[in-house]
mmCIF file of C-alpha atoms in Angstrom:
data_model
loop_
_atom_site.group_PDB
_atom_site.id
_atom_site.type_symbol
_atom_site.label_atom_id
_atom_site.label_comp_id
_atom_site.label_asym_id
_atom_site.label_seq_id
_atom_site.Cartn_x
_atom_site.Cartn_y
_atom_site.Cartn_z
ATOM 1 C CA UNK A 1 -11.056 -35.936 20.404
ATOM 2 C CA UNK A 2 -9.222 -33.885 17.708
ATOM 3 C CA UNK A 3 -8.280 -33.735 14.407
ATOM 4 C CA UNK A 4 -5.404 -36.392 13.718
ATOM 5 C CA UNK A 5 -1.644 -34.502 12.628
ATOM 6 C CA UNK A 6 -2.145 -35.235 9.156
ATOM 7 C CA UNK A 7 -5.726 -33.290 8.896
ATOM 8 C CA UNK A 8 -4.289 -30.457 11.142
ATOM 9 C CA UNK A 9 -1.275 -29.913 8.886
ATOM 10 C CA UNK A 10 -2.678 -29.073 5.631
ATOM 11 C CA UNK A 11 -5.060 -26.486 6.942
ATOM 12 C CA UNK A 12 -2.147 -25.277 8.875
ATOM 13 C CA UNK A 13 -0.090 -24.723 5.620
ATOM 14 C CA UNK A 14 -3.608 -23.448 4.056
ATOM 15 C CA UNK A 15 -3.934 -20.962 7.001
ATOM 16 C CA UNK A 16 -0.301 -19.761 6.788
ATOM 17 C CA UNK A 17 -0.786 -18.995 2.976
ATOM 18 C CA UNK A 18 -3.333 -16.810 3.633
ATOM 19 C CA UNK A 19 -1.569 -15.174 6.458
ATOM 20 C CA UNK A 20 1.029 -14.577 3.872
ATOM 21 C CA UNK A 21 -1.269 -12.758 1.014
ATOM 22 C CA UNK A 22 -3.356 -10.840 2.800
ATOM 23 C CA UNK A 23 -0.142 -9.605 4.131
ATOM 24 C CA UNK A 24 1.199 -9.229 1.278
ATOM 25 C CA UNK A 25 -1.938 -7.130 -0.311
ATOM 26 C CA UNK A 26 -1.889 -4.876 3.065
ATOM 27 C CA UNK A 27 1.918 -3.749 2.227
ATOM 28 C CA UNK A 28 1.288 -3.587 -1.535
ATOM 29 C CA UNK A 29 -2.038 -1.165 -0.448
ATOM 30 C CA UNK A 30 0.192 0.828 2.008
ATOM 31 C CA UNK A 31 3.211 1.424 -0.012
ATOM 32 C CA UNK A 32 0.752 2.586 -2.909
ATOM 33 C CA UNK A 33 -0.444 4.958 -0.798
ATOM 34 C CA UNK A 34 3.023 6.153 0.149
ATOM 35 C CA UNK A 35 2.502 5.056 4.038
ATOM 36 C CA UNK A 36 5.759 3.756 5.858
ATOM 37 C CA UNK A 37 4.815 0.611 8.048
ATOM 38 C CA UNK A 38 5.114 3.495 11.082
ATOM 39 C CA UNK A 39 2.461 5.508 9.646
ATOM 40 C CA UNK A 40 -0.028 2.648 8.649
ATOM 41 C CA UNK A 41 0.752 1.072 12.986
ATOM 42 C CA UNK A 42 -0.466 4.704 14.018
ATOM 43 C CA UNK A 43 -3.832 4.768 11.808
ATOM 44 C CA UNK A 44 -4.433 1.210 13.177
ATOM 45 C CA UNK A 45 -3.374 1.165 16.744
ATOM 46 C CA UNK A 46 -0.542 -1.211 17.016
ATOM 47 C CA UNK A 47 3.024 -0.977 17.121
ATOM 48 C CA UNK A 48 5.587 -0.914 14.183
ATOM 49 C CA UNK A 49 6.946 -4.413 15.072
ATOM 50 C CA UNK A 50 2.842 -5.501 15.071
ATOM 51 C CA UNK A 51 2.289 -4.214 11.478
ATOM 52 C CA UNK A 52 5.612 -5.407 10.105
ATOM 53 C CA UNK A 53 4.278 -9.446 11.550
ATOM 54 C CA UNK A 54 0.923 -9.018 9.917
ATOM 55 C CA UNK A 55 2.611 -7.764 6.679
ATOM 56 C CA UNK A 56 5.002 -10.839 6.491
ATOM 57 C CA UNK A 57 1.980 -12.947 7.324
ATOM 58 C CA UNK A 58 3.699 -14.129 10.605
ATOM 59 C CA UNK A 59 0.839 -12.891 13.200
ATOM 60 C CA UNK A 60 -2.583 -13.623 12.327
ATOM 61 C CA UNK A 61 -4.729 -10.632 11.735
ATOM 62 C CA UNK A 62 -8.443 -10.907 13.450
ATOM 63 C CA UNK A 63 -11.708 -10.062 11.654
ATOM 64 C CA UNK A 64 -11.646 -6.535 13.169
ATOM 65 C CA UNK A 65 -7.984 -5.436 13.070
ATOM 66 C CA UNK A 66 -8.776 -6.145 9.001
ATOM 67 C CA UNK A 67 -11.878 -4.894 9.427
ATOM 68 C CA UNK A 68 -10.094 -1.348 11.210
ATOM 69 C CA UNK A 69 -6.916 -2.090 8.303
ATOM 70 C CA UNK A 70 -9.343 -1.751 5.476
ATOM 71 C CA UNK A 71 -11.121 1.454 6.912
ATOM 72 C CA UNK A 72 -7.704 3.203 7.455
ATOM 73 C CA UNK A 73 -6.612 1.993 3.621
ATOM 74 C CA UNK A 74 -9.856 2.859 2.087
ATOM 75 C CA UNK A 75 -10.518 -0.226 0.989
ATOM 76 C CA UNK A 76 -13.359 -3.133 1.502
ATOM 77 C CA UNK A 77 -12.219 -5.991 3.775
ATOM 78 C CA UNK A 78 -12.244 -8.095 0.789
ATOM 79 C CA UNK A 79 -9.780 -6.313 -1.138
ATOM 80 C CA UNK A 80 -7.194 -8.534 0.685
ATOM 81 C CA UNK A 81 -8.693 -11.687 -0.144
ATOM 82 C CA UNK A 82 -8.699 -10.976 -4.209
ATOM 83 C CA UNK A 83 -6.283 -13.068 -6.048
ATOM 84 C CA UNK A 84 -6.271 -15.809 -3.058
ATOM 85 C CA UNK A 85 -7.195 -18.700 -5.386
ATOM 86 C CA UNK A 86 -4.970 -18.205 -8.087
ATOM 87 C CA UNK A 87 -2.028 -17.312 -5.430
ATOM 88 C CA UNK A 88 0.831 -19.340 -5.935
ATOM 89 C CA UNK A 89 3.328 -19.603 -3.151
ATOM 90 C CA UNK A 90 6.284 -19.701 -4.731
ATOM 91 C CA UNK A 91 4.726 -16.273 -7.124
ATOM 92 C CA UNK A 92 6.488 -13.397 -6.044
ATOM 93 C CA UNK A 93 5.429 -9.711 -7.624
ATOM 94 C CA UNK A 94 7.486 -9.277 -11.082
ATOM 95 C CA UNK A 95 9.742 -6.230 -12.134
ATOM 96 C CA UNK A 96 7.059 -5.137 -14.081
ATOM 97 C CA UNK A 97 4.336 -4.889 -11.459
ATOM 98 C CA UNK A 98 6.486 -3.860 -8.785
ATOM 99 C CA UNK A 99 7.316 -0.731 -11.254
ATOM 100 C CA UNK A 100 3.679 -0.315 -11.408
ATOM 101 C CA UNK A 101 3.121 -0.319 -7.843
ATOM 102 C CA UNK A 102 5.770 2.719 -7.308
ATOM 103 C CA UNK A 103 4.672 4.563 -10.615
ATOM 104 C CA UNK A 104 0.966 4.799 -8.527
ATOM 105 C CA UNK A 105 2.822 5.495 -5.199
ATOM 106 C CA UNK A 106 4.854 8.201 -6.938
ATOM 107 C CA UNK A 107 1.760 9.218 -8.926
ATOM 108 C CA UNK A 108 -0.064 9.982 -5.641
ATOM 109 C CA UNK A 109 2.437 11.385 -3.565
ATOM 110 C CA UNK A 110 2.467 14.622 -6.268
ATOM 111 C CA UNK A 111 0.165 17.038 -4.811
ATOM 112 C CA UNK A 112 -0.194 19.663 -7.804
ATOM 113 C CA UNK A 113 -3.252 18.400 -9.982
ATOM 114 C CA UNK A 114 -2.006 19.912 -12.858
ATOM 115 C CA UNK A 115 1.693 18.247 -12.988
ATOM 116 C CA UNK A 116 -1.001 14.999 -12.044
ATOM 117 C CA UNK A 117 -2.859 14.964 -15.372
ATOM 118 C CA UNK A 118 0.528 16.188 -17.256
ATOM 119 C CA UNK A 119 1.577 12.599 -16.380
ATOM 120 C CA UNK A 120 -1.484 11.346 -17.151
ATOM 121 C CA UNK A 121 -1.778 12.854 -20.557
ATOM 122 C CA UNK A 122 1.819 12.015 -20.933
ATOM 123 C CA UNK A 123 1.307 8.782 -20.198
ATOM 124 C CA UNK A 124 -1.783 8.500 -22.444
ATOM 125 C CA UNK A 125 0.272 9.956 -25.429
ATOM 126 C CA UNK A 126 2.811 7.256 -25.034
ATOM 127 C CA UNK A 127 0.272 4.294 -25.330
ATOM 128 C CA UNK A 128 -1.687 6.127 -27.938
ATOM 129 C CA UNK A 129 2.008 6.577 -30.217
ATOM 130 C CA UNK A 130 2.456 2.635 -29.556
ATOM 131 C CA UNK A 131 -0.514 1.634 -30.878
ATOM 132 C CA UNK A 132 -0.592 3.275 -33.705
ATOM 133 C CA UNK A 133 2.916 1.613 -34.320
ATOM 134 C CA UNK A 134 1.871 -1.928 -33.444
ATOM 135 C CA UNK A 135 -0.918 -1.310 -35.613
ATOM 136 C CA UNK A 136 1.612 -0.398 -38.658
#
C-alpha cells in the first residue's frame, strides 16, 4: 500500500517548487546568454513548446535532459539547484536584478572586445567615483 493523500501532497507541492526554480534558473541562464527559448530547444533536442514547459516548471525535466541543459549552457548540473533552500515561492526576481540580468545579456551579445572592456572600465569608474563619495 501507498502513501496516504496527506503524505503525497506536500512532496507534491515540494516537487512542483522545484520544477518551478530550476526552471526558472534555466531561463535566467538562457536569456543571459542572449538564447531565445527556440535556440536553447535546438541545442537540446526538444521542441519550443518542450523548453517553454520546463522553463515554467510545468514538465518535469529528467536527470539527463538537465544533465544535456547544463552542457549546452555551460554550466554544472548543479547550477540550477543553487538558491533552492532559501527560494521563496511567492519571491519573484526584483527590478534591480532583472536589470542585472539584461546588463550581462547585453554585455555579451557585444562582440568587439575593446567596446567590452570600455564598459567595463566605464563601469569600474562609476563605482570607483561612488565610493569615494560615500566615503566623504
Amino acid at each position: 500500500m501507498g502513501y496516504s493523500d496527506q503524505q503525497d501532497e506536500p512532496q507534491s507541492k515540494l516537487a512542483m517548487s522545484i520544477d518551478r526554480h530550476v526552471g526558472q534558473r534555466i531561463r535566467d541562464l538562457r536569456t543571459m546568454k542572449g538564447l531565445s527559448q527556440q535556440q536553447l530547444a535546438r541545442l537540446i533536442g526538444v521542441t519550443y513548446q518542450q523548453a517553454h514547459k520546463y522553463e515554467r516548471g510545468l514538465n518535469r525535466i529528467s536527470a539527463g535532459r538537465l544533465f544535456h541543459i547544463a552542457q549546452a549552457l555551460f554550466v554544472q548540473p548543479s547550477w540550477f539547484f543553487e538558491g533552492l533552500a532559501e527560494h521563496d515561492e511567492s519571491h519573484d526576481m526584483s527590478p534591480r536584478q532583472r536589470l542585472c540580468l539584461e546588463m550581462a545579456r547585453n554585455f555579451s551579445l557585444i562582440k568587439d572586445e575593446k567596446q567590452q572592456e570600455a564598459l567595463n572600465q566605464m563601469a569600474r569608474s562609476l563605482v570607483t567615483h561612488l565610493d569615494s563619495e560615500q566615503a566623504s
